[in-house]
Short mmCIF file of C-alpha atoms and ligand atoms in Angstrom, two decimals:
data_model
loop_
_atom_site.label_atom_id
_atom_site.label_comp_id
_atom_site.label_asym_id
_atom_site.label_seq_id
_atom_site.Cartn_x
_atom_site.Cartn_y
_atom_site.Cartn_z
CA UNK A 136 92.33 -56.57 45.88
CA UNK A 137 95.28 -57.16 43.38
CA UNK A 138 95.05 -53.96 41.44
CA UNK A 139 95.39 -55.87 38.55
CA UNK A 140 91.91 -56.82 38.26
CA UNK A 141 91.07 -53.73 37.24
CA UNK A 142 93.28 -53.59 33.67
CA UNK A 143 91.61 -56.70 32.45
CA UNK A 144 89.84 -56.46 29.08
CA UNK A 145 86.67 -57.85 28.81
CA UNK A 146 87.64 -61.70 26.88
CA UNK A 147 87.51 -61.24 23.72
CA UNK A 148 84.50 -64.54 23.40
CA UNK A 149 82.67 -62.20 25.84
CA UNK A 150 82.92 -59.52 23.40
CA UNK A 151 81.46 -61.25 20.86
CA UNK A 152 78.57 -62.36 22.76
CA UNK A 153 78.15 -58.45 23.70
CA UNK A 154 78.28 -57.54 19.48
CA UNK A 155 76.08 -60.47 18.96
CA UNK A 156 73.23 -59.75 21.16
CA UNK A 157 72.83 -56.71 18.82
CA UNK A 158 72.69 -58.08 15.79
CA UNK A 159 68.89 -59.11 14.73
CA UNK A 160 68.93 -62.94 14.06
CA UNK A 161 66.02 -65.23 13.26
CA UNK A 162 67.45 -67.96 13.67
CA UNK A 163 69.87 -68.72 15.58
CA UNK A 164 70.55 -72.66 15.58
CA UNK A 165 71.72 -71.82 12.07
CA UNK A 166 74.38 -69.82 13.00
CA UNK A 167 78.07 -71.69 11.48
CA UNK A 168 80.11 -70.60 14.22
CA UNK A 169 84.40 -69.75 13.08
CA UNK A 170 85.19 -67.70 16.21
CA UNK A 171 86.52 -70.37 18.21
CA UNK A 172 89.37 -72.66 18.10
CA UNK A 173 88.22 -75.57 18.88
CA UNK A 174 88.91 -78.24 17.49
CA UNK A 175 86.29 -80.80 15.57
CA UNK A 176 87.97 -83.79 14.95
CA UNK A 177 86.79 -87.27 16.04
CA UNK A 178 87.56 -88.38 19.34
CA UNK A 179 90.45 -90.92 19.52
CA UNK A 180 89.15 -94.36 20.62
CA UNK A 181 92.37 -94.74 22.32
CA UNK A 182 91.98 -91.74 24.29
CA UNK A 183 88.45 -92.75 25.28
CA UNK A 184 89.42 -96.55 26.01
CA UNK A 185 92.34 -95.08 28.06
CA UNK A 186 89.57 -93.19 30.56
CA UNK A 187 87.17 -95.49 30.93
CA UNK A 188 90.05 -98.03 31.77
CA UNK A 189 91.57 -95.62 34.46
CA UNK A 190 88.59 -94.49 35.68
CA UNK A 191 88.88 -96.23 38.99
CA UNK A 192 92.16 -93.47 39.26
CA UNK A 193 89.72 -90.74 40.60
CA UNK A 194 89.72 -92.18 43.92
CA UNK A 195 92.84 -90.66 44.50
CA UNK A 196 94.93 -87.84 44.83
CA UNK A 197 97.29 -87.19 42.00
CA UNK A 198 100.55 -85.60 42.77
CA UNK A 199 101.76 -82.39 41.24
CA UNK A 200 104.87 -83.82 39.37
CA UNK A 201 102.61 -86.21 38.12
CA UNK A 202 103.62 -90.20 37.40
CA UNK A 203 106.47 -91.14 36.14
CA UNK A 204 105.16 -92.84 32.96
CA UNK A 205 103.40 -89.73 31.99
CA UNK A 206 106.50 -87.96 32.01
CA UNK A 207 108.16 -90.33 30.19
CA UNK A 208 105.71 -89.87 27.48
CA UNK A 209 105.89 -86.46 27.33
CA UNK A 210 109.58 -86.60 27.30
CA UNK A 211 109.49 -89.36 24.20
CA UNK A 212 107.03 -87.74 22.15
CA UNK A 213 109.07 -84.07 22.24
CA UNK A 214 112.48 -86.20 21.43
CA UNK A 215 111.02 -87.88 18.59
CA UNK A 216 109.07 -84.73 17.17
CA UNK A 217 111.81 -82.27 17.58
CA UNK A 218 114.47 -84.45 17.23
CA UNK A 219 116.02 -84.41 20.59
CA UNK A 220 118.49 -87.06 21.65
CA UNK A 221 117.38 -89.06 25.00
CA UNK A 222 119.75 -88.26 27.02
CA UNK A 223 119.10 -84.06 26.42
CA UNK A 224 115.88 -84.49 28.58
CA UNK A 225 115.06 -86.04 31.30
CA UNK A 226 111.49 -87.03 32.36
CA UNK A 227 112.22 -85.87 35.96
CA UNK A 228 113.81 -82.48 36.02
CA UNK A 229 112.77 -81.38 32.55
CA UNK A 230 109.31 -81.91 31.77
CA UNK A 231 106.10 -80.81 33.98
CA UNK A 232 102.35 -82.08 33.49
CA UNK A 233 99.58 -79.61 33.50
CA UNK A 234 96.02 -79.06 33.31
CA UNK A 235 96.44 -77.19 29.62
CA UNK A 236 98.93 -74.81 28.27
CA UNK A 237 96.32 -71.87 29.48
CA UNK A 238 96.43 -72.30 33.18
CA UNK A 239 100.85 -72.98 32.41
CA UNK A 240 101.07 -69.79 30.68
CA UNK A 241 98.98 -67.79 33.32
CA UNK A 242 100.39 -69.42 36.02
CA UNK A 243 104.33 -68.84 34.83
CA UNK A 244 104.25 -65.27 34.75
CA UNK A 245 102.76 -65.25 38.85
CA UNK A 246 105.44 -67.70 39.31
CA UNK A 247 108.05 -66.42 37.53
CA UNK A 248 108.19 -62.70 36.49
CA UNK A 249 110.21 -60.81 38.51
CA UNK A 250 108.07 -57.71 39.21
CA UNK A 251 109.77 -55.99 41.88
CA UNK A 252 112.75 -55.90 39.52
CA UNK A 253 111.02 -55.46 36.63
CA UNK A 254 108.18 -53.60 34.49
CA UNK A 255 107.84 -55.60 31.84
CA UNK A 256 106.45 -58.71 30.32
CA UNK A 257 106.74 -59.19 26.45
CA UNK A 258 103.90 -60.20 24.49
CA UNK A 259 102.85 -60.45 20.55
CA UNK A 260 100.55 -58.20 19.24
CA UNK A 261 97.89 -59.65 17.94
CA UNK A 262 98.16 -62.42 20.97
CA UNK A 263 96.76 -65.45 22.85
CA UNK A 264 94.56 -62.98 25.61
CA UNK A 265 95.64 -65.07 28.62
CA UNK A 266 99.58 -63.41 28.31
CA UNK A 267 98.34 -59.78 28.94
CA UNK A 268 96.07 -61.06 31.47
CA UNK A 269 98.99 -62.90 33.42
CA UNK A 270 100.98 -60.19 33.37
CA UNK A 271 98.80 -57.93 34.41
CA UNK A 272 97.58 -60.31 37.51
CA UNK A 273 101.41 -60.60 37.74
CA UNK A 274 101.92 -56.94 38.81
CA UNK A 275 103.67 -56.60 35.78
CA UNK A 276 102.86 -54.31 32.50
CA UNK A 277 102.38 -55.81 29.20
CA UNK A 278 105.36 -54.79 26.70
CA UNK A 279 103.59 -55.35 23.12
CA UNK A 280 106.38 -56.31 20.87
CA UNK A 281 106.50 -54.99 17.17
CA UNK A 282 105.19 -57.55 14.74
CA UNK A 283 104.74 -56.43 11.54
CA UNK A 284 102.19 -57.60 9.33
CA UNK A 285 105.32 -57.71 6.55
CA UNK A 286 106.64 -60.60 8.75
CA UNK A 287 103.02 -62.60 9.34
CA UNK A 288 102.45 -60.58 12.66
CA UNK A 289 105.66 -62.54 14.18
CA UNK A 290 107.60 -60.29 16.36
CA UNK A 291 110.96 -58.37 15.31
CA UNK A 292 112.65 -58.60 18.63
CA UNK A 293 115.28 -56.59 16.86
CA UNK A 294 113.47 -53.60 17.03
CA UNK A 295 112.94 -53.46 20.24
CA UNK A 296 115.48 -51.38 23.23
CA UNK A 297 117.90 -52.54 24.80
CA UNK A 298 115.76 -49.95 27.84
CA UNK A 299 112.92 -52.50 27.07
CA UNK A 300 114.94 -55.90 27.83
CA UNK A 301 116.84 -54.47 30.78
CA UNK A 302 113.13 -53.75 32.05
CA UNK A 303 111.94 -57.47 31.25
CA UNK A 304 111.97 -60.24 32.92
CA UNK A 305 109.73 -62.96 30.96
CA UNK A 306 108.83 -62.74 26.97
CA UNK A 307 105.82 -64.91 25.95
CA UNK A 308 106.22 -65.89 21.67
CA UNK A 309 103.70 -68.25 20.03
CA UNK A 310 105.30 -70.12 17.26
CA UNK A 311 103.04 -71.41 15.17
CA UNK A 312 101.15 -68.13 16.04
CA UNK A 313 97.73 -67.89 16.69
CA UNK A 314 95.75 -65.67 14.97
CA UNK A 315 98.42 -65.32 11.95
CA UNK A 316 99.58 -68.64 11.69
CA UNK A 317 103.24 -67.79 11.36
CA UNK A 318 106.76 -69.67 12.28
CA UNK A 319 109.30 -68.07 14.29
CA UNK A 320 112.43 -69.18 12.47
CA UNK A 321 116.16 -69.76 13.19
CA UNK A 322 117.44 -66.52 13.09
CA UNK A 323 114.36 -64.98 15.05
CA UNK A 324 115.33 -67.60 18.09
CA UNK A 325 119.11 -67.24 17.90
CA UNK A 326 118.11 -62.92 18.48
CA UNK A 327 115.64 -63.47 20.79
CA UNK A 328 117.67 -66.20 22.98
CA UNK A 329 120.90 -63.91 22.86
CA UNK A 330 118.57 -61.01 24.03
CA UNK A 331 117.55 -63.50 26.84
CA UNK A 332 121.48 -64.29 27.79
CA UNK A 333 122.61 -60.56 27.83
CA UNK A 334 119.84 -59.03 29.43
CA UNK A 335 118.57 -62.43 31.87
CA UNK A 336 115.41 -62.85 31.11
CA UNK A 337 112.84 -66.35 30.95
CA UNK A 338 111.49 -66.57 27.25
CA UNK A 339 107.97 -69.00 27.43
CA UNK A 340 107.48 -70.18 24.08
CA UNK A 341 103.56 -71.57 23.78
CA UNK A 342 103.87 -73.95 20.53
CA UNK A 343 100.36 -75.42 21.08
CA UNK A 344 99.73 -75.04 17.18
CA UNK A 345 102.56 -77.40 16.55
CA UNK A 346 101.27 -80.27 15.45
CA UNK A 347 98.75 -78.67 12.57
CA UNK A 348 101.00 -77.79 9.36
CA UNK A 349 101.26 -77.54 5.99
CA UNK A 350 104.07 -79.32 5.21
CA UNK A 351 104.20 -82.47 6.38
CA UNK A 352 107.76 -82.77 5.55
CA UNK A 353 108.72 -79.82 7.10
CA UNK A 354 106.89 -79.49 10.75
CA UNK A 355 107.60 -76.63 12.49
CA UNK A 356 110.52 -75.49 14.56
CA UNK A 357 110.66 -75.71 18.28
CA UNK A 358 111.77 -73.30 21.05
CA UNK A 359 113.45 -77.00 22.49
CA UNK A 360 114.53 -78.16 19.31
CA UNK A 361 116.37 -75.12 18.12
CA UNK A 362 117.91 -74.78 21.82
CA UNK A 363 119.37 -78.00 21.14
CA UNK A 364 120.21 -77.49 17.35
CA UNK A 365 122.76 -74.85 18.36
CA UNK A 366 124.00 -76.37 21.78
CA UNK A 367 122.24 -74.23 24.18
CA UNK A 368 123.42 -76.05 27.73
CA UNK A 369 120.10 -77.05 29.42
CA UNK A 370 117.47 -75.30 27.49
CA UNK A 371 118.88 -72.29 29.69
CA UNK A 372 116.32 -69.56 30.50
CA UNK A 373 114.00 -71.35 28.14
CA UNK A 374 110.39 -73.39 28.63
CA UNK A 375 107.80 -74.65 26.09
CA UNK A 376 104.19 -75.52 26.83
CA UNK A 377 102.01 -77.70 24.58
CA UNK A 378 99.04 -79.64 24.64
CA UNK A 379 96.88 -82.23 23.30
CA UNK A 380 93.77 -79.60 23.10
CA UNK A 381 95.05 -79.11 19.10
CA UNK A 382 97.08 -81.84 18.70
CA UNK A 383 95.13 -84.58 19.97
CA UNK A 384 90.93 -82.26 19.34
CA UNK A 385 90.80 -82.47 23.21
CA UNK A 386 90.74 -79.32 24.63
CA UNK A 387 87.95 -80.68 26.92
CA UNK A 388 91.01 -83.38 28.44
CA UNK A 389 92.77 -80.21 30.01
CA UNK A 390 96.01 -82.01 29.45
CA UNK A 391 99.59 -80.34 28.73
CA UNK A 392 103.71 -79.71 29.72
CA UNK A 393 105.67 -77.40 30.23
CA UNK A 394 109.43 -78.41 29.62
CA UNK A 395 112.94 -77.15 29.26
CA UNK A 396 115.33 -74.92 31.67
CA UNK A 397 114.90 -77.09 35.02
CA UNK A 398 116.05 -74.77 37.29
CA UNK A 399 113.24 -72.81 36.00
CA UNK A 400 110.93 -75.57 36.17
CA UNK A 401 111.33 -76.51 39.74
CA UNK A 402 110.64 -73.22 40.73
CA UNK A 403 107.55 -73.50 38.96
CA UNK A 404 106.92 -76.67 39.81
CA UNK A 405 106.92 -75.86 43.56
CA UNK A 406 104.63 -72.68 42.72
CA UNK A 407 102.00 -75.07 41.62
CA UNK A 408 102.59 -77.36 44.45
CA UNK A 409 100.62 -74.84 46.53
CA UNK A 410 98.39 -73.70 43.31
CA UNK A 411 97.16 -76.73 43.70
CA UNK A 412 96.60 -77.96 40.12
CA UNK A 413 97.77 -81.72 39.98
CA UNK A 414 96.55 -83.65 37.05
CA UNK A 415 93.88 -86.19 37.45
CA UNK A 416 95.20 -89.48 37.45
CA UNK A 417 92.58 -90.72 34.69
CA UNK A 418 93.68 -87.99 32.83
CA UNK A 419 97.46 -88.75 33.11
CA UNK A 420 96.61 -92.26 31.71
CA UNK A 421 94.32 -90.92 28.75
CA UNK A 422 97.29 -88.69 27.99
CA UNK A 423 100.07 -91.14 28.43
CA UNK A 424 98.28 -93.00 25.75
CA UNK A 425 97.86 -89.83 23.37
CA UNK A 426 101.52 -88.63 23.67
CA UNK A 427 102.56 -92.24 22.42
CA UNK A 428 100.39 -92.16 19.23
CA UNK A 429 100.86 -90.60 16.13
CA UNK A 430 98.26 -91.77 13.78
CA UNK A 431 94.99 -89.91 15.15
CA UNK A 432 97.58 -86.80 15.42
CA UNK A 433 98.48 -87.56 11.13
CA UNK A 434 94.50 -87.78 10.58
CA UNK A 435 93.64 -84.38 12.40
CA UNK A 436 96.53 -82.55 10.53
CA UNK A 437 95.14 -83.93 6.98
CA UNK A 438 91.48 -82.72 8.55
CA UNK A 439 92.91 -78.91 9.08
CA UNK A 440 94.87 -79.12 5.89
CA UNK A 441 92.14 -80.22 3.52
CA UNK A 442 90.14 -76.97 5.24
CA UNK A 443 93.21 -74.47 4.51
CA UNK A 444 93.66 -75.90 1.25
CA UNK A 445 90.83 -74.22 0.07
CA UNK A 446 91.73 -70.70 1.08
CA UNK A 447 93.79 -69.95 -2.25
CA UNK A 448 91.59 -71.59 -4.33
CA UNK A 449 88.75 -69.97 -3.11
CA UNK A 450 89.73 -66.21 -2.75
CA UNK A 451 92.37 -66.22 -5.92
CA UNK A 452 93.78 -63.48 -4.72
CA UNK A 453 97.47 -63.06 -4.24
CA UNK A 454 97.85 -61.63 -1.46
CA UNK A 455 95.44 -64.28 0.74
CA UNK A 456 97.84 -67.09 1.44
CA UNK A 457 97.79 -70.37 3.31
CA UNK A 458 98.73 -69.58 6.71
CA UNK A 459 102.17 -71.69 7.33
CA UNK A 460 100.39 -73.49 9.97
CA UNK A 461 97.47 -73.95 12.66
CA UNK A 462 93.87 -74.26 11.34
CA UNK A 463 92.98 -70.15 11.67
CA UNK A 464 92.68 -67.36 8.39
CA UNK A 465 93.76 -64.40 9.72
CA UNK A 466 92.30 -62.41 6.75
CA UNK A 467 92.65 -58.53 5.86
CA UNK A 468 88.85 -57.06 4.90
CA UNK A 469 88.41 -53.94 2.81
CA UNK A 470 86.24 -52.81 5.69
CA UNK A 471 85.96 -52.61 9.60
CA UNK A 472 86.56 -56.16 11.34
CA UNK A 473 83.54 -55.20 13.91
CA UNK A 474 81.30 -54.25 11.47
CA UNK A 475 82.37 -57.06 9.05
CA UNK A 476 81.47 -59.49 11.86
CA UNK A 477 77.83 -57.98 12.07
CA UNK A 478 77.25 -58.37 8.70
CA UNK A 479 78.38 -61.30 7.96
CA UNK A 480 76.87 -63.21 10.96
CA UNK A 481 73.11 -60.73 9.86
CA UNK A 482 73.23 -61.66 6.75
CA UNK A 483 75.41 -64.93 5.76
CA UNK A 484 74.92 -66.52 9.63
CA UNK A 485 78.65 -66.55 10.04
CA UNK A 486 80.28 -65.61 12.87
CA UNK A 487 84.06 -65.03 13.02
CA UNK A 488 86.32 -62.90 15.54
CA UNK A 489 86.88 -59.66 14.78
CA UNK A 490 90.83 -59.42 14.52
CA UNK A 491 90.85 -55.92 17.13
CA UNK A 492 89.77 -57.84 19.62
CA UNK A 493 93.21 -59.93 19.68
CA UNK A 494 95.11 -56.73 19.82
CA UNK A 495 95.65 -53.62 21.70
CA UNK A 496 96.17 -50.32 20.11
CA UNK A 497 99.85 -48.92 20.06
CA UNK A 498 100.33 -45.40 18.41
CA UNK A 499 96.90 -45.44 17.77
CA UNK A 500 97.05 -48.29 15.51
CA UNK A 501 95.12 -51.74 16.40
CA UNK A 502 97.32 -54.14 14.08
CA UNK A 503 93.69 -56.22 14.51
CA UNK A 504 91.59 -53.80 12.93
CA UNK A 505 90.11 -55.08 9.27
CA UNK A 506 90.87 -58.18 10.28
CA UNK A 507 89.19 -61.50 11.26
CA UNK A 508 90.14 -64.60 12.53
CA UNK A 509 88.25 -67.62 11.17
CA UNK A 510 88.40 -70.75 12.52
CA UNK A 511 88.46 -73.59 9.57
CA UNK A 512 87.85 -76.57 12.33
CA UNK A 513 84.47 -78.10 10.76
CA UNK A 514 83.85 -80.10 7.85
CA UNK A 515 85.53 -79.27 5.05
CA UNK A 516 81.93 -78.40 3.10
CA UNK A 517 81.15 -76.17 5.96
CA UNK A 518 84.26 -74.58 5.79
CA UNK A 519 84.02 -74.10 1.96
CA UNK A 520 80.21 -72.43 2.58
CA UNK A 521 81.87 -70.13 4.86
CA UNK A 522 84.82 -68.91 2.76
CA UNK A 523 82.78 -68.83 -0.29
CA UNK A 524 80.29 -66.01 1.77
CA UNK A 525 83.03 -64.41 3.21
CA UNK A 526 84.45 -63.75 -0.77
CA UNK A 527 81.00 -62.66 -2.09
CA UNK A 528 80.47 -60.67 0.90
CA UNK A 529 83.85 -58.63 1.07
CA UNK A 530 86.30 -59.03 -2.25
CA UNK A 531 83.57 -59.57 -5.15
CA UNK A 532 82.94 -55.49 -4.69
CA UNK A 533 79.78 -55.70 -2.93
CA UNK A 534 81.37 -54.30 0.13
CA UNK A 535 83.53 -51.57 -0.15
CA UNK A 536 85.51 -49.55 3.12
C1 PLP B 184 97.81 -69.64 21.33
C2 PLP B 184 97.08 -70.45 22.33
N1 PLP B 184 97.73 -70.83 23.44
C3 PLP B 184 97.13 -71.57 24.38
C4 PLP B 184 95.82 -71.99 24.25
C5 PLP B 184 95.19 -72.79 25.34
O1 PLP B 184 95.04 -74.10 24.99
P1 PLP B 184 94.94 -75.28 26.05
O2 PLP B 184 94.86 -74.67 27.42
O3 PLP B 184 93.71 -76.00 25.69
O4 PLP B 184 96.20 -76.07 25.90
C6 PLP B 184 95.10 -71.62 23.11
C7 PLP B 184 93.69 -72.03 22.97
O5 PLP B 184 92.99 -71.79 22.06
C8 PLP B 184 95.74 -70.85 22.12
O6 PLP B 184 95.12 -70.47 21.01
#
């Protein structure tokens, strides 16, 4: 068996269930569950008209490159949002459907990392789980990249070796980040991507968070976009995945890309040729149709903000800030994360994720621990109800480490 079934961690949902079963409940239906991201917005009509239109599509097979309309969608919405000319992408060498950014950014690193070269595959730390888990299926080892909680838990690639990035061979950054909710900026891509040049290595950047901000005059950077802003040829040594999970509140669709480098690409491309993962053809017309709109995406983004609005008002505290984007509060408790978790799910019926279970412990430190991640993706009132325990519960002095 591939020995790296044995270094998985138990998922961190299946960890919670595990601290949950312990914790005496009465009731459980009341239960307002934060510990997942997903999303709660109303289902686009056009998405739904889109499926039942296409629905005859699922008596055939669908191809792995997928149509050539989807594509093109793909390929319009990413030059509009990140300000791409045209003629920088093309629908057919640059851009590649899949069932999800998940099953892209597992599938990359078995496709991709060069383990018989190479020990490493860079990760954040706090992280997405599948990354660790791909590179450990991968035959690689998971390199946990400094990231401070000084710089929102976003890496500082310029701490780290040159022994590390002669040893690497694929870095995974999430940008905006879940759990923190941080950017990567210009100066953090311009280290990373001459890291990437000098030392020849595949940098996978998963923006699926890119679409919920703050500012709606200011959206996030992309991996794409800033390859472009500063004339990288070809988007060399560099892909993007994204989804409509977030963007879209349809992580049940299983509908994403991966785009940039295409050299890259079509080695991936023909990886999943035999992984067997085509997109459904009724989903490739449900998505062509999301890609193409803006207006449901404009009406989730006011949904998540109106929910991380309340954060400052709520906790007046200065050092509890709106994250820069994506709809999670990555939030610092004077106490244990686990234990916070049991308590607050005993006795406010909340349940969060305990931030240690998004991290591993370098040096002996867990940059998770005290932490939890709280999902604001419900009704704004809901939300509120939740925050407003969370403060009595652990900053009105009630609880104290
Ligand atoms: C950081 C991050 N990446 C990727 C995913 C996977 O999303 P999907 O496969 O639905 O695109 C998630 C899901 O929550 C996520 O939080």
């Amino acid at each position: 068996m591939n020995p790296g079934l044995d270094k998985l961690q138990d998922y961190p949902f299946e960890r919670l269930q595990n601290l949950k079963s312990k914790v005496p409940l009465k009731d459980h239906s009341s239960i307002i569950d934060l510990s997942i991201g997903e999303p709660k917005t109303e289902l686009p009509e056009l998405i739904q008209h889109a499926l039942m239109e296409s629905s005859d599509q699922i008596s055939f097979y669908p191809s792995t490159r997928g149509t050539d309309a989807l594509r093109q969608s793909i390929a319009s919405w990413l030059c509009r949002r990140f300000q791409i000319p045209e003629d920088k992408l093309s629908p057919d060498e640059n851009i590649l459907p899949v069932n999800g950014t998940r099953e892209a950014l597992f599938g990359i690193s078995q496709a991709l990392a060069d383990t018989k070269n190479r020990k490493y595959v860079a990760l954040p730390n706090p992280f997405y789980q599948i990354y660790e888990g791909a590179a450990f299926l991968a035959g690689a080892q998971p390199f946990f990249m400094p990231c401070p909680e000084s710089r929102g838990f976003s890496p500082n690639f310029e701490l780290i070796e040159p022994s590390i990035w002669m040893e690497t061979s694929l870095v995974y950054v999430c940008s905006p980040n879940n759990p923190s909710g941080s950017i990567l900026n210009p100066a953090d891509y311009e280290y990373l991507l001459k890291m990437a040049d000098i030392y020849n290595f595949i940098v996978v950047a998963d923006e699926c968070y890119s679409e919920i901000y703050q500012d709606e005059s200011n959206p996030p950077l992309g991996l794409l976009e800033w390859c472009d802003r500063s004339g990288r040829d070809g988007y060399d040594k560099c892909l993007v995945v994204n989804s409509l999970s977030k963007r879209s509140g349809v992580p049940g669709l299983r509908s994403g890309f991966v785009a940039g480098d295409k050299k890259i690409l079509e080695k991936y491309f023909r990886y999943r040729t035999y992984q067997g993962g085509a997109m459904s053809l009724q989903v490739q017309a449900a998505s062509l149709a999301a890609w193409a709109d803006e207006e449901h995406v404009v009406k989730n983004r006011f949904h998540y903000r109106k929910n991380m609005g309340l954060i400052e008002g709520i906790f007046d505290d200065k050092k509890i800030k709106t994250p820069e984007a994506g709809f999670f509060l990555w939030l610092e408790l004077p106490i244990d994360d686990i234990d916070a978790t049991s308590l607050l799910l005993q006795r406010g019926g909340i349940l969060v994720l305990p931030g240690q279970f998004l991290a591993r412990e370098i040096n002996g430190i867990n940059p998770g621990s005290n932490y939890i991640r709280v999902a604001l993706v419900n009704d704004m009132e809901v939300c509120r109800k939740a925050l407003m325990t969370i403060k009595e519960f652990f900053f009105s002095g009630e609880v104290q480490s």
